[in-house]
Amino acid sequence: MIPAQNPVQRLGLGLAALGRPAYINVGRAEALPQQRTAQAMKERTRAVLDAAYAHGIRWVDTARSYGSAEQFLADWLGERGHEDVTVSSKWGYAYVAQWRIETEVHEVKEHSLERLRGQWAETRTLLGDRIDLYQVHSLTSTSPLFDDLELQHELARIRDAGVRLGFSTSGAAQAESIERAWELEIGGRQLFSAVQSTWNTSEPSVGRVLNEVHTGGWRVLLKETMANGRLALDPPEEFAAIARRHGVGPDAIAVAHALSQPWADVVLLGPASVEQLETNLAALRVELSDQDLATLSSLARDAATYWGERAELPWH
């Protein structure tokens, strides 16, 4: 795992918006190639990966359900030969859209032993031993994983082979999921040692628990730091005013706010183009004042309302 020695090393590149033709991020469609063929998306992914690497980003996060993202990443790593990139991926959702933009179902969730074994084999086929962190995709406190000892022991075998285990969370009850996962032990050791959660200016409710597990030794990754593009394109006026004062876009303020959390080890970016990446990276030159931070903290929204609105975002 790469230690966070300077701000850019705390940034990671997420491939959710690049590995498939449709996703929920606002402002993504306009930034993508006109024809979202698999080849066009592969070339776009390569360009963004190259730009991120050139800027010093050394963490890439993907998932089995991100369309062809693992394949795109594997091809890029093979072409470029980079050995200093930390790779995290996830299992649990299967991509079923067959590269269609308009379809009723894009991905199907299943936390089962069969799904783990199948997707871990697929990931290893593509990425070999490059996986540093393997995560349960969108773990909830009611997931069958918590009662499936065979599944837990299968995960422990991956852990004991030298791969760090973690999980991602979503929804208004993220804290409950993390607290329950903290208690899971197999072989006298915690099963998990990393968590990837949604945290942003609008939805910071999981911050207290993330701080606690970070203090306890877990690695903490933050996702959806721009609220799926909503903070970048339609921020509250107070948020936009801070961006204007610092001479950057609202997206950079969203990233800077996430980076200001001392317990956040990796802040994931999800750009759909090199141009979006460049504006995101303006966060590295932003120093938020105490007043800025107080203002941003005041913009937190009710978690249930936030997640209800997120659920209404269309795939496009």
mmCIF file of C-alpha atoms in Angstrom:
data_model
loop_
_atom_site.group_PDB
_atom_site.id
_atom_site.type_symbol
_atom_site.label_atom_id
_atom_site.label_comp_id
_atom_site.label_asym_id
_atom_site.label_seq_id
_atom_site.Cartn_x
_atom_site.Cartn_y
_atom_site.Cartn_z
ATOM 1 C CA MET A 1 0.000 0.000 0.000
ATOM 2 C CA ILE A 2 1.312 3.473 -0.874
ATOM 3 C CA PRO A 3 1.806 5.777 2.126
ATOM 4 C CA ALA A 4 0.168 9.180 1.901
ATOM 5 C CA GLN A 5 3.195 11.476 2.008
ATOM 6 C CA ASN A 6 1.790 14.427 0.072
ATOM 7 C CA PRO A 7 -1.663 15.563 -1.084
ATOM 8 C CA VAL A 8 -1.610 13.982 -4.546
ATOM 9 C CA GLN A 9 -0.748 10.610 -3.013
ATOM 10 C CA ARG A 10 -4.001 10.826 -1.102
ATOM 11 C CA LEU A 11 -5.925 10.930 -4.376
ATOM 12 C CA GLY A 12 -7.154 7.915 -6.291
ATOM 13 C CA LEU A 13 -8.855 7.463 -9.640
ATOM 14 C CA GLY A 14 -12.198 5.649 -9.692
ATOM 15 C CA LEU A 15 -13.307 4.026 -12.943
ATOM 16 C CA ALA A 16 -17.072 3.867 -12.351
ATOM 17 C CA ALA A 17 -17.717 6.582 -14.932
ATOM 18 C CA LEU A 18 -15.326 5.215 -17.551
ATOM 19 C CA GLY A 19 -15.759 1.466 -17.753
ATOM 20 C CA ARG A 20 -19.323 1.372 -19.111
ATOM 21 C CA PRO A 21 -21.440 3.544 -21.392
ATOM 22 C CA ALA A 22 -24.049 4.556 -18.760
ATOM 23 C CA TYR A 23 -23.764 5.784 -15.183
ATOM 24 C CA ILE A 24 -25.596 8.178 -12.852
ATOM 25 C CA ASN A 25 -23.012 10.982 -12.579
ATOM 26 C CA VAL A 26 -24.402 14.393 -13.537
ATOM 27 C CA GLY A 27 -22.308 16.120 -16.221
ATOM 28 C CA ARG A 28 -20.739 12.889 -17.388
ATOM 29 C CA ALA A 29 -22.539 12.396 -20.702
ATOM 30 C CA GLU A 30 -21.411 15.744 -22.090
ATOM 31 C CA ALA A 31 -17.778 14.898 -21.351
ATOM 32 C CA LEU A 32 -17.760 11.495 -23.052
ATOM 33 C CA PRO A 33 -17.076 10.602 -26.702
ATOM 34 C CA GLN A 34 -20.095 11.083 -28.948
ATOM 35 C CA GLN A 35 -20.175 7.366 -29.693
ATOM 36 C CA ARG A 36 -19.666 5.395 -26.488
ATOM 37 C CA THR A 37 -18.385 2.215 -28.087
ATOM 38 C CA ALA A 38 -16.226 -0.144 -26.060
ATOM 39 C CA GLN A 39 -13.164 0.971 -28.024
ATOM 40 C CA ALA A 40 -13.931 4.665 -27.535
ATOM 41 C CA MET A 41 -14.398 4.163 -23.800
ATOM 42 C CA LYS A 42 -11.199 2.142 -23.597
ATOM 43 C CA GLU A 43 -9.272 4.950 -25.287
ATOM 44 C CA ARG A 44 -10.847 7.511 -22.967
ATOM 45 C CA THR A 45 -9.957 5.403 -19.929
ATOM 46 C CA ARG A 46 -6.368 5.118 -21.139
ATOM 47 C CA ALA A 47 -6.116 8.884 -21.615
ATOM 48 C CA VAL A 48 -7.459 9.615 -18.125
ATOM 49 C CA LEU A 49 -5.218 6.969 -16.549
ATOM 50 C CA ASP A 50 -2.181 8.431 -18.340
ATOM 51 C CA ALA A 51 -3.029 11.945 -17.167
ATOM 52 C CA ALA A 52 -3.655 10.812 -13.598
ATOM 53 C CA TYR A 53 -0.354 8.938 -13.511
ATOM 54 C CA ALA A 54 1.504 11.944 -14.925
ATOM 55 C CA HIS A 55 0.100 14.048 -12.080
ATOM 56 C CA GLY A 56 1.327 11.558 -9.481
ATOM 57 C CA ILE A 57 -1.864 9.617 -8.739
ATOM 58 C CA ARG A 58 -0.946 6.040 -7.906
ATOM 59 C CA TRP A 59 -4.250 4.496 -6.771
ATOM 60 C CA VAL A 60 -6.915 3.144 -9.138
ATOM 61 C CA ASP A 61 -10.263 1.797 -7.931
ATOM 62 C CA THR A 62 -12.487 -0.410 -10.045
ATOM 63 C CA ALA A 63 -15.112 -3.170 -9.720
ATOM 64 C CA ARG A 64 -16.457 -6.175 -11.557
ATOM 65 C CA SER A 65 -19.685 -4.265 -12.196
ATOM 66 C CA TYR A 66 -17.993 -1.290 -13.844
ATOM 67 C CA GLY A 67 -18.530 -2.773 -17.288
ATOM 68 C CA SER A 68 -15.110 -3.371 -18.876
ATOM 69 C CA ALA A 69 -13.175 -1.248 -16.372
ATOM 70 C CA GLU A 70 -11.044 -4.106 -15.043
ATOM 71 C CA GLN A 71 -10.162 -5.118 -18.599
ATOM 72 C CA PHE A 72 -9.307 -1.533 -19.545
ATOM 73 C CA LEU A 73 -7.117 -1.189 -16.455
ATOM 74 C CA ALA A 74 -5.392 -4.528 -17.036
ATOM 75 C CA ASP A 75 -4.615 -3.573 -20.641
ATOM 76 C CA TRP A 76 -3.259 -0.179 -19.543
ATOM 77 C CA LEU A 77 -1.045 -1.685 -16.857
ATOM 78 C CA GLY A 78 0.266 -4.195 -19.363
ATOM 79 C CA GLU A 79 0.963 -1.540 -21.984
ATOM 80 C CA ARG A 80 2.589 0.968 -19.633
ATOM 81 C CA GLY A 81 4.376 -1.463 -17.325
ATOM 82 C CA HIS A 82 3.702 0.630 -14.212
ATOM 83 C CA GLU A 83 4.582 -1.348 -11.096
ATOM 84 C CA ASP A 84 3.888 1.427 -8.586
ATOM 85 C CA VAL A 85 0.098 1.596 -8.974
ATOM 86 C CA THR A 86 -2.093 0.385 -6.115
ATOM 87 C CA VAL A 87 -5.212 -1.358 -7.427
ATOM 88 C CA SER A 88 -8.473 -1.895 -5.564
ATOM 89 C CA SER A 89 -11.491 -3.705 -6.936
ATOM 90 C CA LYS A 90 -14.857 -4.966 -5.710
ATOM 91 C CA TRP A 91 -17.112 -7.985 -5.978
ATOM 92 C CA GLY A 92 -20.823 -8.403 -5.370
ATOM 93 C CA TYR A 93 -22.504 -6.638 -8.285
ATOM 94 C CA ALA A 94 -22.652 -8.113 -11.777
ATOM 95 C CA TYR A 95 -22.850 -5.854 -14.825
ATOM 96 C CA VAL A 96 -25.813 -7.021 -16.926
ATOM 97 C CA ALA A 97 -26.522 -4.094 -19.274
ATOM 98 C CA GLN A 98 -24.529 -5.650 -22.151
ATOM 99 C CA TRP A 99 -23.166 -2.230 -23.104
ATOM 100 C CA ARG A 100 -26.609 -0.679 -23.485
ATOM 101 C CA ILE A 101 -27.247 2.866 -22.280
ATOM 102 C CA GLU A 102 -30.989 2.482 -21.986
ATOM 103 C CA THR A 103 -32.025 -0.660 -20.146
ATOM 104 C CA GLU A 104 -34.122 -1.403 -17.079
ATOM 105 C CA VAL A 105 -31.302 -3.049 -15.085
ATOM 106 C CA HIS A 106 -27.612 -2.196 -15.280
ATOM 107 C CA GLU A 107 -26.225 -4.272 -12.418
ATOM 108 C CA VAL A 108 -27.433 -6.999 -10.068
ATOM 109 C CA LYS A 109 -26.226 -7.370 -6.483
ATOM 110 C CA GLU A 110 -25.525 -10.700 -4.789
ATOM 111 C CA HIS A 111 -23.335 -11.317 -1.740
ATOM 112 C CA SER A 112 -22.954 -15.075 -2.006
ATOM 113 C CA LEU A 113 -20.123 -17.589 -1.942
ATOM 114 C CA GLU A 114 -20.764 -18.426 -5.590
ATOM 115 C CA ARG A 115 -20.606 -14.776 -6.626
ATOM 116 C CA LEU A 116 -17.367 -14.229 -4.679
ATOM 117 C CA ARG A 117 -15.643 -17.262 -6.142
ATOM 118 C CA GLY A 118 -16.730 -16.438 -9.675
ATOM 119 C CA GLN A 119 -15.831 -12.762 -9.584
ATOM 120 C CA TRP A 120 -12.552 -13.251 -7.724
ATOM 121 C CA ALA A 121 -11.505 -15.721 -10.436
ATOM 122 C CA GLU A 122 -12.492 -13.215 -13.136
ATOM 123 C CA THR A 123 -10.587 -10.412 -11.455
ATOM 124 C CA ARG A 124 -7.482 -12.552 -10.962
ATOM 125 C CA THR A 125 -7.611 -13.639 -14.608
ATOM 126 C CA LEU A 126 -7.470 -9.987 -15.688
ATOM 127 C CA LEU A 127 -5.305 -8.396 -13.021
ATOM 128 C CA GLY A 128 -3.322 -11.295 -11.607
ATOM 129 C CA ASP A 129 -1.573 -10.381 -8.391
ATOM 130 C CA ARG A 130 -2.018 -6.623 -8.927
ATOM 131 C CA ILE A 131 -5.020 -6.460 -6.562
ATOM 132 C CA ASP A 132 -3.936 -4.808 -3.309
ATOM 133 C CA LEU A 133 -7.423 -4.264 -1.862
ATOM 134 C CA TYR A 134 -10.478 -6.427 -2.577
ATOM 135 C CA GLN A 135 -13.800 -5.027 -1.402
ATOM 136 C CA VAL A 136 -17.352 -6.234 -0.867
ATOM 137 C CA HIS A 137 -19.392 -3.941 -3.090
ATOM 138 C CA SER A 138 -21.999 -1.940 -1.168
ATOM 139 C CA LEU A 139 -22.123 -3.878 2.086
ATOM 140 C CA THR A 140 -25.156 -3.147 4.250
ATOM 141 C CA SER A 141 -25.859 -4.146 7.837
ATOM 142 C CA THR A 142 -28.473 -6.612 6.564
ATOM 143 C CA SER A 143 -26.197 -8.310 4.020
ATOM 144 C CA PRO A 144 -26.296 -12.131 4.090
ATOM 145 C CA LEU A 145 -22.515 -12.010 4.404
ATOM 146 C CA PHE A 146 -22.829 -11.416 8.146
ATOM 147 C CA ASP A 147 -24.531 -14.777 8.648
ATOM 148 C CA ASP A 148 -22.677 -16.813 6.019
ATOM 149 C CA LEU A 149 -19.674 -18.405 7.755
ATOM 150 C CA GLU A 150 -18.578 -20.240 4.621
ATOM 151 C CA LEU A 151 -18.456 -16.954 2.721
ATOM 152 C CA GLN A 152 -16.532 -15.287 5.543
ATOM 153 C CA HIS A 153 -13.949 -18.086 5.583
ATOM 154 C CA GLU A 154 -13.563 -17.863 1.802
ATOM 155 C CA LEU A 155 -12.856 -14.154 2.173
ATOM 156 C CA ALA A 156 -10.381 -14.926 4.957
ATOM 157 C CA ARG A 157 -8.468 -17.203 2.587
ATOM 158 C CA ILE A 158 -8.022 -14.268 0.219
ATOM 159 C CA ARG A 159 -6.924 -12.109 3.162
ATOM 160 C CA ASP A 160 -4.475 -14.734 4.384
ATOM 161 C CA ALA A 161 -2.963 -14.933 0.895
ATOM 162 C CA GLY A 162 -1.853 -11.317 1.323
ATOM 163 C CA VAL A 163 -4.716 -9.257 -0.132
ATOM 164 C CA ARG A 164 -6.189 -6.565 2.098
ATOM 165 C CA LEU A 165 -9.965 -6.928 2.441
ATOM 166 C CA GLY A 166 -12.460 -4.098 2.654
ATOM 167 C CA PHE A 167 -15.957 -3.112 1.662
ATOM 168 C CA SER A 168 -17.804 -0.127 0.241
ATOM 169 C CA THR A 169 -20.924 1.431 1.724
ATOM 170 C CA SER A 170 -23.842 3.490 0.470
ATOM 171 C CA GLY A 171 -27.108 4.746 1.918
ATOM 172 C CA ALA A 172 -28.263 6.589 4.999
ATOM 173 C CA ALA A 173 -27.181 3.699 7.283
ATOM 174 C CA GLN A 174 -23.512 3.554 6.249
ATOM 175 C CA ALA A 175 -22.367 3.885 9.862
ATOM 176 C CA GLU A 176 -24.349 0.817 10.931
ATOM 177 C CA SER A 177 -22.732 -1.267 8.187
ATOM 178 C CA ILE A 178 -19.246 -0.203 9.254
ATOM 179 C CA GLU A 179 -19.893 -0.804 12.941
ATOM 180 C CA ARG A 180 -21.162 -4.317 12.276
ATOM 181 C CA ALA A 181 -18.274 -5.137 9.903
ATOM 182 C CA TRP A 182 -15.776 -3.924 12.523
ATOM 183 C CA GLU A 183 -16.857 -6.806 14.762
ATOM 184 C CA LEU A 184 -16.245 -9.547 12.176
ATOM 185 C CA GLU A 185 -13.259 -11.731 13.050
ATOM 186 C CA ILE A 186 -11.996 -14.898 11.378
ATOM 187 C CA GLY A 187 -8.952 -16.742 12.643
ATOM 188 C CA GLY A 188 -8.470 -14.335 15.521
ATOM 189 C CA ARG A 189 -8.151 -11.314 13.199
ATOM 190 C CA GLN A 190 -10.561 -8.757 11.851
ATOM 191 C CA LEU A 191 -11.831 -9.868 8.468
ATOM 192 C CA PHE A 192 -11.711 -6.340 7.053
ATOM 193 C CA SER A 193 -9.117 -3.600 7.347
ATOM 194 C CA ALA A 194 -10.420 -0.987 4.882
ATOM 195 C CA VAL A 195 -13.652 0.782 4.056
ATOM 196 C CA GLN A 196 -14.774 2.915 1.102
ATOM 197 C CA SER A 197 -17.707 5.179 1.940
ATOM 198 C CA THR A 198 -19.668 8.021 0.427
ATOM 199 C CA TRP A 199 -18.678 11.273 2.119
ATOM 200 C CA ASN A 200 -19.161 14.764 0.776
ATOM 201 C CA THR A 201 -20.199 18.259 1.810
ATOM 202 C CA SER A 202 -23.879 17.402 1.401
ATOM 203 C CA GLU A 203 -23.669 13.974 3.074
ATOM 204 C CA PRO A 204 -20.971 13.818 5.776
ATOM 205 C CA SER A 205 -22.969 11.745 8.275
ATOM 206 C CA VAL A 206 -20.604 8.762 8.264
ATOM 207 C CA GLY A 207 -17.585 10.898 9.173
ATOM 208 C CA ARG A 208 -17.555 10.126 12.891
ATOM 209 C CA VAL A 209 -17.438 6.365 12.349
ATOM 210 C CA LEU A 210 -14.832 6.691 9.590
ATOM 211 C CA ASN A 211 -12.662 8.667 11.996
ATOM 212 C CA GLU A 212 -13.026 5.920 14.591
ATOM 213 C CA VAL A 213 -12.058 3.042 12.302
ATOM 214 C CA HIS A 214 -9.177 5.072 10.864
ATOM 215 C CA THR A 215 -7.894 5.574 14.397
ATOM 216 C CA GLY A 216 -8.311 1.842 14.892
ATOM 217 C CA GLY A 217 -5.996 1.098 11.971
ATOM 218 C CA TRP A 218 -8.314 0.748 8.982
ATOM 219 C CA ARG A 219 -7.607 2.425 5.665
ATOM 220 C CA VAL A 220 -10.403 4.846 4.740
ATOM 221 C CA LEU A 221 -11.339 5.660 1.137
ATOM 222 C CA LEU A 222 -13.884 8.349 0.240
ATOM 223 C CA LYS A 223 -16.101 8.079 -2.831
ATOM 224 C CA GLU A 224 -18.753 10.289 -4.432
ATOM 225 C CA THR A 225 -17.074 13.360 -2.962
ATOM 226 C CA MET A 226 -18.887 15.517 -5.552
ATOM 227 C CA ALA A 227 -22.284 13.941 -4.831
ATOM 228 C CA ASN A 228 -22.280 12.275 -8.264
ATOM 229 C CA GLY A 229 -21.527 15.601 -9.936
ATOM 230 C CA ARG A 230 -24.256 17.604 -8.224
ATOM 231 C CA LEU A 231 -21.815 19.675 -6.170
ATOM 232 C CA ALA A 232 -19.803 20.384 -9.306
ATOM 233 C CA LEU A 233 -22.691 21.512 -11.507
ATOM 234 C CA ASP A 234 -25.368 22.723 -9.113
ATOM 235 C CA PRO A 235 -23.741 23.673 -5.796
ATOM 236 C CA PRO A 236 -25.389 25.736 -3.058
ATOM 237 C CA GLU A 237 -24.597 29.440 -3.414
ATOM 238 C CA GLU A 238 -22.414 29.462 -0.285
ATOM 239 C CA PHE A 239 -20.405 26.595 -1.766
ATOM 240 C CA ALA A 240 -20.057 28.357 -5.127
ATOM 241 C CA ALA A 241 -18.932 31.537 -3.369
ATOM 242 C CA ILE A 242 -16.044 29.684 -1.723
ATOM 243 C CA ALA A 243 -15.023 28.350 -5.142
ATOM 244 C CA ARG A 244 -15.061 31.836 -6.633
ATOM 245 C CA ARG A 245 -13.007 33.202 -3.749
ATOM 246 C CA HIS A 246 -10.324 30.560 -4.334
ATOM 247 C CA GLY A 247 -10.438 30.927 -8.113
ATOM 248 C CA VAL A 248 -11.335 27.292 -8.784
ATOM 249 C CA GLY A 249 -14.378 25.337 -9.835
ATOM 250 C CA PRO A 250 -16.866 23.912 -7.334
ATOM 251 C CA ASP A 251 -15.527 20.411 -8.039
ATOM 252 C CA ALA A 252 -12.144 21.423 -6.619
ATOM 253 C CA ILE A 253 -13.774 22.688 -3.432
ATOM 254 C CA ALA A 254 -15.597 19.373 -3.030
ATOM 255 C CA VAL A 255 -12.305 17.501 -3.334
ATOM 256 C CA ALA A 256 -10.478 19.949 -1.051
ATOM 257 C CA HIS A 257 -13.179 19.514 1.591
ATOM 258 C CA ALA A 258 -12.693 15.744 1.477
ATOM 259 C CA LEU A 259 -8.912 16.112 1.664
ATOM 260 C CA SER A 260 -9.309 18.324 4.733
ATOM 261 C CA GLN A 261 -10.565 15.327 6.699
ATOM 262 C CA PRO A 262 -7.432 13.976 8.423
ATOM 263 C CA TRP A 263 -8.870 10.469 8.654
ATOM 264 C CA ALA A 264 -9.371 10.181 4.877
ATOM 265 C CA ASP A 265 -6.482 8.116 3.501
ATOM 266 C CA VAL A 266 -7.603 8.083 -0.145
ATOM 267 C CA VAL A 267 -10.020 10.506 -1.811
ATOM 268 C CA LEU A 268 -11.336 9.040 -5.049
ATOM 269 C CA LEU A 269 -11.938 11.157 -8.146
ATOM 270 C CA GLY A 270 -14.350 9.992 -10.841
ATOM 271 C CA PRO A 271 -13.684 12.112 -13.937
ATOM 272 C CA ALA A 272 -15.058 11.194 -17.342
ATOM 273 C CA SER A 273 -12.355 13.131 -19.214
ATOM 274 C CA VAL A 274 -8.864 14.534 -18.828
ATOM 275 C CA GLU A 275 -10.400 18.003 -18.645
ATOM 276 C CA GLN A 276 -12.557 17.015 -15.674
ATOM 277 C CA LEU A 277 -9.518 15.466 -14.005
ATOM 278 C CA GLU A 278 -7.537 18.672 -14.433
ATOM 279 C CA THR A 279 -10.245 20.798 -12.819
ATOM 280 C CA ASN A 280 -10.573 18.287 -9.977
ATOM 281 C CA LEU A 281 -6.835 18.536 -9.337
ATOM 282 C CA ALA A 282 -7.093 22.280 -8.732
ATOM 283 C CA ALA A 283 -8.084 21.136 -5.233
ATOM 284 C CA LEU A 284 -4.390 20.588 -4.519
ATOM 285 C CA ARG A 285 -3.750 24.327 -4.491
ATOM 286 C CA VAL A 286 -6.746 25.165 -2.278
ATOM 287 C CA GLU A 287 -6.240 25.897 1.414
ATOM 288 C CA LEU A 288 -9.639 26.066 3.053
ATOM 289 C CA SER A 289 -9.856 28.539 5.919
ATOM 290 C CA ASP A 290 -11.575 27.837 9.220
ATOM 291 C CA GLN A 291 -14.436 30.005 7.997
ATOM 292 C CA ASP A 292 -14.620 28.048 4.742
ATOM 293 C CA LEU A 293 -14.782 24.785 6.671
ATOM 294 C CA ALA A 294 -17.470 26.120 8.987
ATOM 295 C CA THR A 295 -19.543 27.233 6.013
ATOM 296 C CA LEU A 296 -19.122 23.901 4.254
ATOM 297 C CA SER A 297 -20.089 22.016 7.409
ATOM 298 C CA SER A 298 -23.294 24.044 7.606
ATOM 299 C CA LEU A 299 -24.347 22.728 4.174
ATOM 300 C CA ALA A 300 -24.834 19.143 5.344
ATOM 301 C CA ARG A 301 -28.228 17.780 4.390
ATOM 302 C CA ASP A 302 -30.501 15.215 5.979
ATOM 303 C CA ALA A 303 -29.028 11.836 5.030
ATOM 304 C CA ALA A 304 -32.338 10.169 4.193
ATOM 305 C CA THR A 305 -33.301 13.044 1.888
ATOM 306 C CA TYR A 306 -29.889 13.011 0.219
ATOM 307 C CA TRP A 307 -30.034 9.291 -0.493
ATOM 308 C CA GLY A 308 -33.616 9.502 -1.678
ATOM 309 C CA GLU A 309 -32.588 12.077 -4.269
ATOM 310 C CA ARG A 310 -29.565 10.054 -5.280
ATOM 311 C CA ALA A 311 -31.796 7.053 -5.913
ATOM 312 C CA GLU A 312 -33.717 9.125 -8.450
ATOM 313 C CA LEU A 313 -30.636 9.960 -10.553
ATOM 314 C CA PRO A 314 -31.071 8.347 -13.986
ATOM 315 C CA TRP A 315 -28.504 6.186 -15.734
ATOM 316 C CA HIS A 316 -27.501 8.055 -18.858
#
